[in-house]
Amino acid sequence: MKKKLAIILSAVMALSMTACSVSTSSKTTETTAAETTAAAAEAETEAAETEAEAEETETEAETEAAESETDYPNKPINMIIPYAAGGTTDVYGRTLAAQLEKELGQSITVTNQGGASGSIGSQYVKDQASDGYTLLVCAETMGTYRVMDTADLGYDDFTVISPLVGDPKVIVVGKDSPYDTLEDLLNAISENPGKITMAHSGPGGSGHNQGLVLGALGYDVAMTSFDSGNAALLGVIGGQVDFTNPNISTLGSYIESGEVKCLAVFASERMEAYPDIPAFTETVPEAEKYVNIPYTVLSLLVNNDVPQEVVDVLKEATANALASDEWTQFATDNCADKLYEKYTTDEEIQDFYDRWQSIVCWLQYDNGVAPNNPEDYGIARIEE
């Protein structure tokens, strides 16, 4: 009996120990699960906080990017003049820069990058970031680069902020020339085809283009190239060449000194500053379709993918600068053709450049000066 009782007590104790063991294991499992759940919740919270911080950073970046456009300009601006210092483009560009600084509230550094008819400086601007911080003041050669095979650039690679001015060209002879009127000169050309000499600053330039117009009108002149417009003018004053067609902005002192005789302004209207100089069409009315454009054209451009918000700021600032008393006086003193007053809407500006390219590029191509066909670049003839 005692032996059975001992066996029973042993079994009870074993069961009791087993129960205690099971109970302890269960508590441990429950504790571990609770800790895991808490850790997971904490990790989830941290992940949510990280995601929120990332979204906040992204939003700040987007806001800063938007503000960098709408707050344009918020740093200094560069203006590239693709010609040497001291020329017409340089003088007008620097005068404009001074007025734009006042309007934009930022300094503008003007840099001359000459060479290859202005294409080197123009390509430099094209290669810069399209953020509106690099401006280009260019001449009319921009419209002829492709047909002249100078560079693979055109006005369509840029956005025109504004046409600036035309610098009227005047047909002049030396003070001792036998020609006193445009009619005298044209009669001499007709009577001596290929003998009367005309100085210009190089193939494809504005002066040379005028010689091509004379040829299209039936006047066969012998064109002589000089290194610059000023050198061409001095050639006429020195009696080496019969006539030339300098920009009026470079001619004032020579007119005052009497070293040249002005036969006509190469346009369909007389100049306000020199009303005694007749317009070319007064003698040659059939020239109207050729001379109703300026042959020296200055323009303010930026890359064509600059954000519209920045373009709008630049257009407004430029319009204000061109309306300033300082600029107006400067343009008036230099007898400028104020293109910015004639072409103000996007449509008018586009039509102006299209018509200019149509006249000039086809003149160059038809006369063998330009090797590339304007049609290949979507430039139609003026008659079309």
Short mmCIF file of C-alpha atoms in Angstrom, two decimals:
data_model
loop_
_atom_site.label_atom_id
_atom_site.label_comp_id
_atom_site.label_asym_id
_atom_site.label_seq_id
_atom_site.Cartn_x
_atom_site.Cartn_y
_atom_site.Cartn_z
CA MET A 1 0.00 0.00 0.00
CA LYS A 2 2.76 2.32 0.92
CA LYS A 3 4.49 1.34 -2.28
CA LYS A 4 1.36 2.20 -4.34
CA LEU A 5 0.96 5.47 -2.47
CA ALA A 6 4.56 6.37 -3.28
CA ILE A 7 4.01 5.62 -6.93
CA ILE A 8 0.87 7.78 -7.01
CA LEU A 9 2.63 10.66 -5.25
CA SER A 10 5.48 10.42 -7.73
CA ALA A 11 3.06 10.59 -10.66
CA VAL A 12 1.26 13.61 -9.17
CA MET A 13 4.53 15.42 -8.65
CA ALA A 14 5.58 14.65 -12.24
CA LEU A 15 2.31 15.99 -13.58
CA SER A 16 2.66 19.07 -11.43
CA MET A 17 6.16 19.73 -12.74
CA THR A 18 4.96 19.21 -16.29
CA ALA A 19 2.14 21.67 -15.77
CA CYS A 20 4.54 24.22 -14.34
CA SER A 21 6.83 23.72 -17.31
CA VAL A 22 4.02 24.21 -19.83
CA SER A 23 2.76 27.29 -18.05
CA THR A 24 6.19 28.93 -18.05
CA SER A 25 6.72 28.23 -21.76
CA SER A 26 3.35 29.78 -22.65
CA LYS A 27 4.14 32.97 -20.77
CA THR A 28 7.47 33.22 -22.52
CA THR A 29 5.83 32.79 -25.93
CA GLU A 30 3.23 35.43 -25.13
CA THR A 31 5.91 37.88 -23.99
CA THR A 32 8.00 37.35 -27.13
CA ALA A 33 4.98 37.90 -29.39
CA ALA A 34 4.13 41.14 -27.61
CA GLU A 35 7.67 42.37 -27.95
CA THR A 36 7.69 41.50 -31.70
CA THR A 37 4.40 43.31 -32.24
CA ALA A 38 5.73 46.40 -30.47
CA ALA A 39 8.93 46.34 -32.51
CA ALA A 40 6.97 46.01 -35.74
CA ALA A 41 4.77 48.93 -34.79
CA GLU A 42 7.81 51.00 -33.95
CA ALA A 43 9.47 50.09 -37.30
CA GLU A 44 6.27 50.97 -39.15
CA THR A 45 6.16 54.31 -37.39
CA GLU A 46 9.78 55.01 -38.26
CA ALA A 47 9.14 54.05 -41.92
CA ALA A 48 6.15 56.37 -42.05
CA GLU A 49 8.22 59.19 -40.56
CA THR A 50 11.02 58.55 -43.11
CA GLU A 51 8.53 58.55 -45.98
CA ALA A 52 6.99 61.78 -44.72
CA GLU A 53 10.43 63.38 -44.47
CA ALA A 54 11.25 62.25 -48.03
CA GLU A 55 7.97 63.68 -49.33
CA GLU A 56 8.66 66.92 -47.48
CA THR A 57 12.16 67.11 -49.01
CA GLU A 58 10.78 66.42 -52.48
CA THR A 59 8.10 69.08 -52.02
CA GLU A 60 10.72 71.57 -50.88
CA ALA A 61 12.85 70.75 -53.93
CA GLU A 62 9.87 71.22 -56.25
CA THR A 63 9.01 74.48 -54.52
CA GLU A 64 12.58 75.72 -54.84
CA ALA A 65 12.63 74.77 -58.54
CA ALA A 66 9.36 76.60 -59.12
CA GLU A 67 10.59 79.61 -57.20
CA SER A 68 13.84 79.63 -59.21
CA GLU A 69 11.71 80.17 -62.33
CA THR A 70 9.08 82.53 -60.98
CA ASP A 71 11.67 84.51 -59.00
CA TYR A 72 13.93 84.86 -62.06
CA PRO A 73 16.45 86.34 -62.00
CA ASN A 74 18.03 85.50 -58.67
CA LYS A 75 21.67 85.60 -59.76
CA PRO A 76 23.86 87.57 -62.22
CA ILE A 77 23.23 87.25 -65.97
CA ASN A 78 25.67 86.87 -68.87
CA MET A 79 25.21 88.64 -72.21
CA ILE A 80 27.23 87.37 -75.17
CA ILE A 81 28.12 89.70 -78.05
CA PRO A 82 29.38 87.43 -80.86
CA TYR A 83 31.52 90.17 -82.40
CA ALA A 84 34.55 92.22 -81.41
CA ALA A 85 34.29 95.13 -79.00
CA GLY A 86 33.52 98.55 -80.44
CA GLY A 87 31.30 97.49 -83.32
CA THR A 88 27.64 98.31 -83.84
CA THR A 89 26.37 95.11 -82.18
CA ASP A 90 28.67 95.60 -79.20
CA VAL A 91 27.70 99.24 -78.64
CA TYR A 92 23.98 98.54 -78.81
CA GLY A 93 24.30 95.39 -76.69
CA ARG A 94 26.17 97.14 -73.89
CA THR A 95 23.71 100.03 -73.88
CA LEU A 96 20.82 97.57 -73.59
CA ALA A 97 22.58 95.63 -70.80
CA ALA A 98 22.84 98.78 -68.70
CA GLN A 99 19.10 99.35 -68.96
CA LEU A 100 18.21 95.68 -68.36
CA GLU A 101 20.21 95.69 -65.14
CA LYS A 102 17.88 98.35 -63.80
CA GLU A 103 14.79 96.40 -64.83
CA LEU A 104 15.91 92.95 -63.65
CA GLY A 105 17.75 93.99 -60.50
CA GLN A 106 20.77 91.84 -61.34
CA SER A 107 24.19 92.59 -62.78
CA ILE A 108 24.79 91.67 -66.43
CA THR A 109 28.29 90.74 -67.55
CA VAL A 110 28.87 91.51 -71.24
CA THR A 111 31.38 89.26 -73.00
CA ASN A 112 32.61 89.51 -76.60
CA GLN A 113 33.11 86.18 -78.38
CA GLY A 114 33.82 87.06 -81.99
CA GLY A 115 34.65 84.91 -84.99
CA ALA A 116 33.06 83.15 -87.97
CA SER A 117 30.47 85.87 -88.64
CA GLY A 118 29.20 85.68 -85.08
CA SER A 119 28.56 81.95 -85.13
CA ILE A 120 31.16 81.09 -82.45
CA GLY A 121 29.53 83.25 -79.79
CA SER A 122 26.08 82.18 -80.93
CA GLN A 123 26.97 78.50 -80.61
CA TYR A 124 28.36 79.16 -77.14
CA VAL A 125 24.99 80.54 -76.05
CA LYS A 126 23.22 77.57 -77.59
CA ASP A 127 25.41 75.21 -75.57
CA GLN A 128 24.59 76.86 -72.24
CA ALA A 129 21.82 75.84 -69.84
CA SER A 130 18.37 76.93 -70.97
CA ASP A 131 17.64 78.91 -67.84
CA GLY A 132 17.61 82.48 -69.14
CA TYR A 133 20.91 83.42 -67.55
CA THR A 134 22.76 83.62 -70.89
CA LEU A 135 21.53 86.22 -73.37
CA LEU A 136 22.61 86.73 -76.98
CA VAL A 137 22.65 90.01 -78.88
CA CYS A 138 23.19 89.00 -82.49
CA ALA A 139 23.25 90.54 -85.96
CA GLU A 140 21.39 89.50 -89.08
CA THR A 141 23.93 86.81 -90.04
CA MET A 142 22.02 84.48 -87.71
CA GLY A 143 19.44 84.16 -90.48
CA THR A 144 21.99 83.10 -93.12
CA TYR A 145 24.31 80.69 -91.29
CA ARG A 146 22.79 77.55 -92.77
CA VAL A 147 22.54 78.65 -96.39
CA MET A 148 26.03 80.16 -96.20
CA ASP A 149 27.27 76.90 -94.60
CA THR A 150 28.74 78.89 -91.73
CA ALA A 151 27.07 76.98 -88.90
CA ASP A 152 24.09 74.74 -88.21
CA LEU A 153 22.21 77.50 -86.43
CA GLY A 154 19.22 79.68 -87.20
CA TYR A 155 16.67 81.91 -85.54
CA ASP A 156 14.55 78.82 -84.86
CA ASP A 157 17.21 77.57 -82.44
CA PHE A 158 16.46 80.54 -80.20
CA THR A 159 13.54 82.49 -78.77
CA VAL A 160 13.43 86.11 -79.85
CA ILE A 161 12.95 88.24 -76.77
CA SER A 162 12.78 91.30 -79.01
CA PRO A 163 14.05 92.62 -82.31
CA LEU A 164 16.17 95.63 -81.40
CA VAL A 165 17.17 97.99 -84.19
CA GLY A 166 18.06 98.23 -87.82
CA ASP A 167 21.11 100.35 -88.59
CA PRO A 168 20.19 102.08 -91.87
CA LYS A 169 22.67 101.76 -94.71
CA VAL A 170 23.49 104.73 -96.91
CA ILE A 171 25.02 104.72 -100.39
CA VAL A 172 27.96 107.11 -100.32
CA VAL A 173 30.73 108.32 -102.63
CA GLY A 174 33.82 110.35 -101.87
CA LYS A 175 33.67 114.14 -101.81
CA ASP A 176 35.53 114.32 -105.14
CA SER A 177 33.37 111.74 -106.89
CA PRO A 178 31.76 112.75 -110.20
CA TYR A 179 28.46 111.32 -108.95
CA ASP A 180 26.22 113.78 -107.15
CA THR A 181 22.98 111.79 -107.15
CA LEU A 182 21.91 108.17 -107.07
CA GLU A 183 20.69 108.54 -110.64
CA ASP A 184 24.18 109.66 -111.71
CA LEU A 185 25.71 106.57 -110.12
CA LEU A 186 23.16 104.12 -111.53
CA ASN A 187 23.49 105.58 -115.01
CA ALA A 188 27.26 105.10 -114.82
CA ILE A 189 26.80 101.48 -113.72
CA SER A 190 24.39 100.84 -116.60
CA GLU A 191 26.80 102.39 -119.11
CA ASN A 192 29.82 100.55 -117.68
CA PRO A 193 28.62 97.09 -116.56
CA GLY A 194 31.10 95.39 -114.25
CA LYS A 195 33.36 98.45 -114.12
CA ILE A 196 31.99 100.63 -111.31
CA THR A 197 33.41 99.35 -108.03
CA MET A 198 31.52 98.89 -104.76
CA ALA A 199 33.30 98.28 -101.43
CA HIS A 200 31.81 95.96 -98.78
CA SER A 201 32.91 94.16 -95.62
CA GLY A 202 32.83 90.59 -96.92
CA PRO A 203 30.65 87.96 -98.65
CA GLY A 204 27.26 87.46 -97.04
CA GLY A 205 27.42 90.65 -94.99
CA SER A 206 24.81 93.38 -95.13
CA GLY A 207 26.81 95.54 -97.56
CA HIS A 208 27.45 92.64 -99.88
CA ASN A 209 23.76 91.74 -99.78
CA GLN A 210 22.92 95.23 -101.03
CA GLY A 211 25.25 94.68 -103.95
CA LEU A 212 23.27 91.52 -104.72
CA VAL A 213 20.08 93.60 -104.71
CA LEU A 214 21.64 95.97 -107.25
CA GLY A 215 22.45 92.95 -109.40
CA ALA A 216 18.88 91.65 -109.12
CA LEU A 217 17.67 95.06 -110.30
CA GLY A 218 19.95 94.90 -113.35
CA TYR A 219 22.92 96.93 -112.14
CA ASP A 220 26.16 95.02 -112.65
CA VAL A 221 28.73 96.34 -110.16
CA ALA A 222 32.23 95.10 -109.39
CA MET A 223 32.16 94.22 -105.71
CA THR A 224 35.40 94.61 -103.75
CA SER A 225 35.76 93.04 -100.31
CA PHE A 226 37.51 94.78 -97.39
CA ASP A 227 38.25 93.57 -93.87
CA SER A 228 35.55 95.73 -92.29
CA GLY A 229 32.88 98.27 -93.08
CA ASN A 230 35.11 101.07 -91.87
CA ALA A 231 37.95 99.89 -94.15
CA ALA A 232 35.50 99.82 -97.06
CA LEU A 233 34.45 103.38 -96.28
CA LEU A 234 38.05 104.57 -96.09
CA GLY A 235 38.65 102.93 -99.47
CA VAL A 236 35.95 105.16 -100.95
CA ILE A 237 37.16 108.28 -99.16
CA GLY A 238 40.68 107.55 -100.44
CA GLY A 239 39.44 107.17 -104.01
CA GLN A 240 40.29 103.47 -104.35
CA VAL A 241 36.65 102.44 -104.82
CA ASP A 242 33.70 104.24 -106.40
CA PHE A 243 31.04 103.78 -103.72
CA THR A 244 30.02 101.85 -100.62
CA ASN A 245 27.08 101.54 -98.20
CA PRO A 246 28.06 101.98 -94.54
CA ASN A 247 25.74 101.95 -91.54
CA ILE A 248 24.50 105.41 -90.64
CA SER A 249 25.68 104.95 -87.03
CA THR A 250 29.29 104.97 -88.26
CA LEU A 251 28.86 107.78 -90.79
CA GLY A 252 27.98 110.88 -88.80
CA SER A 253 31.46 112.38 -88.46
CA TYR A 254 32.23 111.81 -92.15
CA ILE A 255 29.02 113.57 -93.17
CA GLU A 256 29.81 116.53 -90.91
CA SER A 257 33.37 116.81 -92.22
CA GLY A 258 32.18 116.69 -95.83
CA GLU A 259 34.39 113.72 -96.73
CA VAL A 260 31.47 111.83 -98.29
CA LYS A 261 28.39 112.59 -100.35
CA CYS A 262 25.27 110.66 -99.37
CA LEU A 263 23.31 109.63 -102.45
CA ALA A 264 20.48 107.59 -100.87
CA VAL A 265 19.43 105.63 -97.81
CA PHE A 266 18.91 102.00 -98.85
CA ALA A 267 15.28 101.95 -97.79
CA SER A 268 11.81 102.95 -98.89
CA GLU A 269 11.62 105.89 -96.48
CA ARG A 270 13.87 108.81 -95.63
CA MET A 271 15.53 109.04 -92.24
CA GLU A 272 14.14 111.48 -89.72
CA ALA A 273 17.64 112.59 -88.69
CA TYR A 274 18.78 113.19 -92.29
CA PRO A 275 15.67 114.20 -94.22
CA ASP A 276 17.70 115.53 -97.15
CA ILE A 277 19.03 112.08 -98.05
CA PRO A 278 16.53 110.54 -100.49
CA ALA A 279 15.20 107.00 -100.14
CA PHE A 280 16.45 104.49 -102.71
CA THR A 281 12.93 103.80 -103.98
CA GLU A 282 12.48 107.45 -104.98
CA THR A 283 14.84 106.72 -107.87
CA VAL A 284 14.21 102.97 -108.23
CA PRO A 285 10.58 102.30 -107.21
CA GLU A 286 10.76 98.68 -108.39
CA ALA A 287 13.22 98.04 -105.55
CA GLU A 288 10.41 98.23 -102.97
CA LYS A 289 10.24 94.47 -102.37
CA TYR A 290 13.94 94.37 -101.60
CA VAL A 291 14.41 97.48 -99.52
CA ASN A 292 11.36 97.27 -97.26
CA ILE A 293 13.50 95.32 -94.81
CA PRO A 294 16.53 96.54 -92.86
CA TYR A 295 19.77 94.94 -93.98
CA THR A 296 21.45 95.30 -90.59
CA VAL A 297 19.26 93.71 -87.89
CA LEU A 298 20.14 93.40 -84.21
CA SER A 299 18.14 91.08 -81.94
CA LEU A 300 18.01 89.88 -78.33
CA LEU A 301 17.70 86.10 -78.08
CA VAL A 302 17.75 83.21 -75.59
CA ASN A 303 17.71 79.44 -76.11
CA ASN A 304 14.41 78.24 -77.54
CA ASP A 305 13.63 75.92 -74.61
CA VAL A 306 13.96 78.50 -71.84
CA PRO A 307 10.86 78.22 -69.57
CA GLN A 308 8.01 80.45 -70.66
CA GLU A 309 7.88 82.09 -67.23
CA VAL A 310 11.45 83.28 -67.69
CA VAL A 311 10.82 84.39 -71.27
CA ASP A 312 7.86 86.46 -70.08
CA VAL A 313 10.01 88.18 -67.45
CA LEU A 314 12.70 88.97 -70.02
CA LYS A 315 10.20 90.28 -72.55
CA GLU A 316 8.61 92.62 -70.04
CA ALA A 317 11.97 93.86 -68.75
CA THR A 318 13.26 94.38 -72.30
CA ALA A 319 10.15 96.29 -73.35
CA ASN A 320 10.61 98.59 -70.36
CA ALA A 321 14.32 99.01 -71.09
CA LEU A 322 13.65 99.91 -74.72
CA ALA A 323 11.05 102.45 -73.61
CA SER A 324 13.46 104.15 -71.19
CA ASP A 325 14.56 107.72 -71.82
CA GLU A 326 18.22 106.67 -71.93
CA TRP A 327 17.72 104.02 -74.60
CA THR A 328 15.33 106.16 -76.64
CA GLN A 329 17.82 109.02 -76.73
CA PHE A 330 20.65 106.68 -77.67
CA ALA A 331 18.67 105.06 -80.49
CA THR A 332 17.52 108.44 -81.78
CA ASP A 333 21.04 109.91 -81.70
CA ASN A 334 22.26 106.94 -83.77
CA CYS A 335 19.42 107.22 -86.32
CA ALA A 336 18.31 103.68 -85.49
CA ASP A 337 15.38 102.01 -87.21
CA LYS A 338 13.40 101.10 -84.07
CA LEU A 339 12.28 97.60 -84.98
CA TYR A 340 11.04 96.96 -81.44
CA GLU A 341 8.32 99.54 -82.05
CA LYS A 342 7.28 98.05 -85.40
CA TYR A 343 7.13 94.38 -84.44
CA THR A 344 5.67 93.74 -81.02
CA THR A 345 3.51 90.59 -81.12
CA ASP A 346 4.89 87.08 -81.53
CA GLU A 347 3.16 86.80 -84.91
CA GLU A 348 4.58 90.11 -86.19
CA ILE A 349 8.05 89.17 -85.02
CA GLN A 350 7.90 85.75 -86.68
CA ASP A 351 6.63 87.24 -89.95
CA PHE A 352 9.43 89.81 -89.92
CA TYR A 353 12.20 87.23 -89.56
CA ASP A 354 10.59 84.90 -92.11
CA ARG A 355 10.35 87.68 -94.69
CA TRP A 356 13.91 88.83 -94.00
CA GLN A 357 15.32 85.33 -94.49
CA SER A 358 13.25 84.81 -97.63
CA ILE A 359 14.64 87.92 -99.31
CA VAL A 360 18.26 87.67 -98.23
CA CYS A 361 18.86 83.91 -98.35
CA TRP A 362 17.44 83.57 -101.85
CA LEU A 363 19.48 86.56 -103.04
CA GLN A 364 22.60 84.83 -101.76
CA TYR A 365 21.72 81.44 -103.22
CA ASP A 366 20.59 82.70 -106.63
CA ASN A 367 23.83 84.65 -107.01
CA GLY A 368 26.07 81.74 -106.05
CA VAL A 369 27.14 83.32 -102.74
CA ALA A 370 25.32 80.77 -100.57
CA PRO A 371 26.08 77.10 -101.36
CA ASN A 372 23.00 75.64 -99.66
CA ASN A 373 19.45 75.78 -101.00
CA PRO A 374 17.12 77.80 -98.72
CA GLU A 375 14.31 75.32 -99.45
CA ASP A 376 16.24 72.71 -97.48
CA TYR A 377 15.63 74.85 -94.38
CA GLY A 378 12.00 75.71 -95.07
CA ILE A 379 12.75 79.20 -96.42
CA ALA A 380 10.33 80.09 -99.20
CA ARG A 381 10.93 82.66 -101.93
CA ILE A 382 9.44 86.07 -101.27
CA GLU A 383 7.07 85.66 -104.24
CA GLU A 384 5.58 82.48 -102.77
#
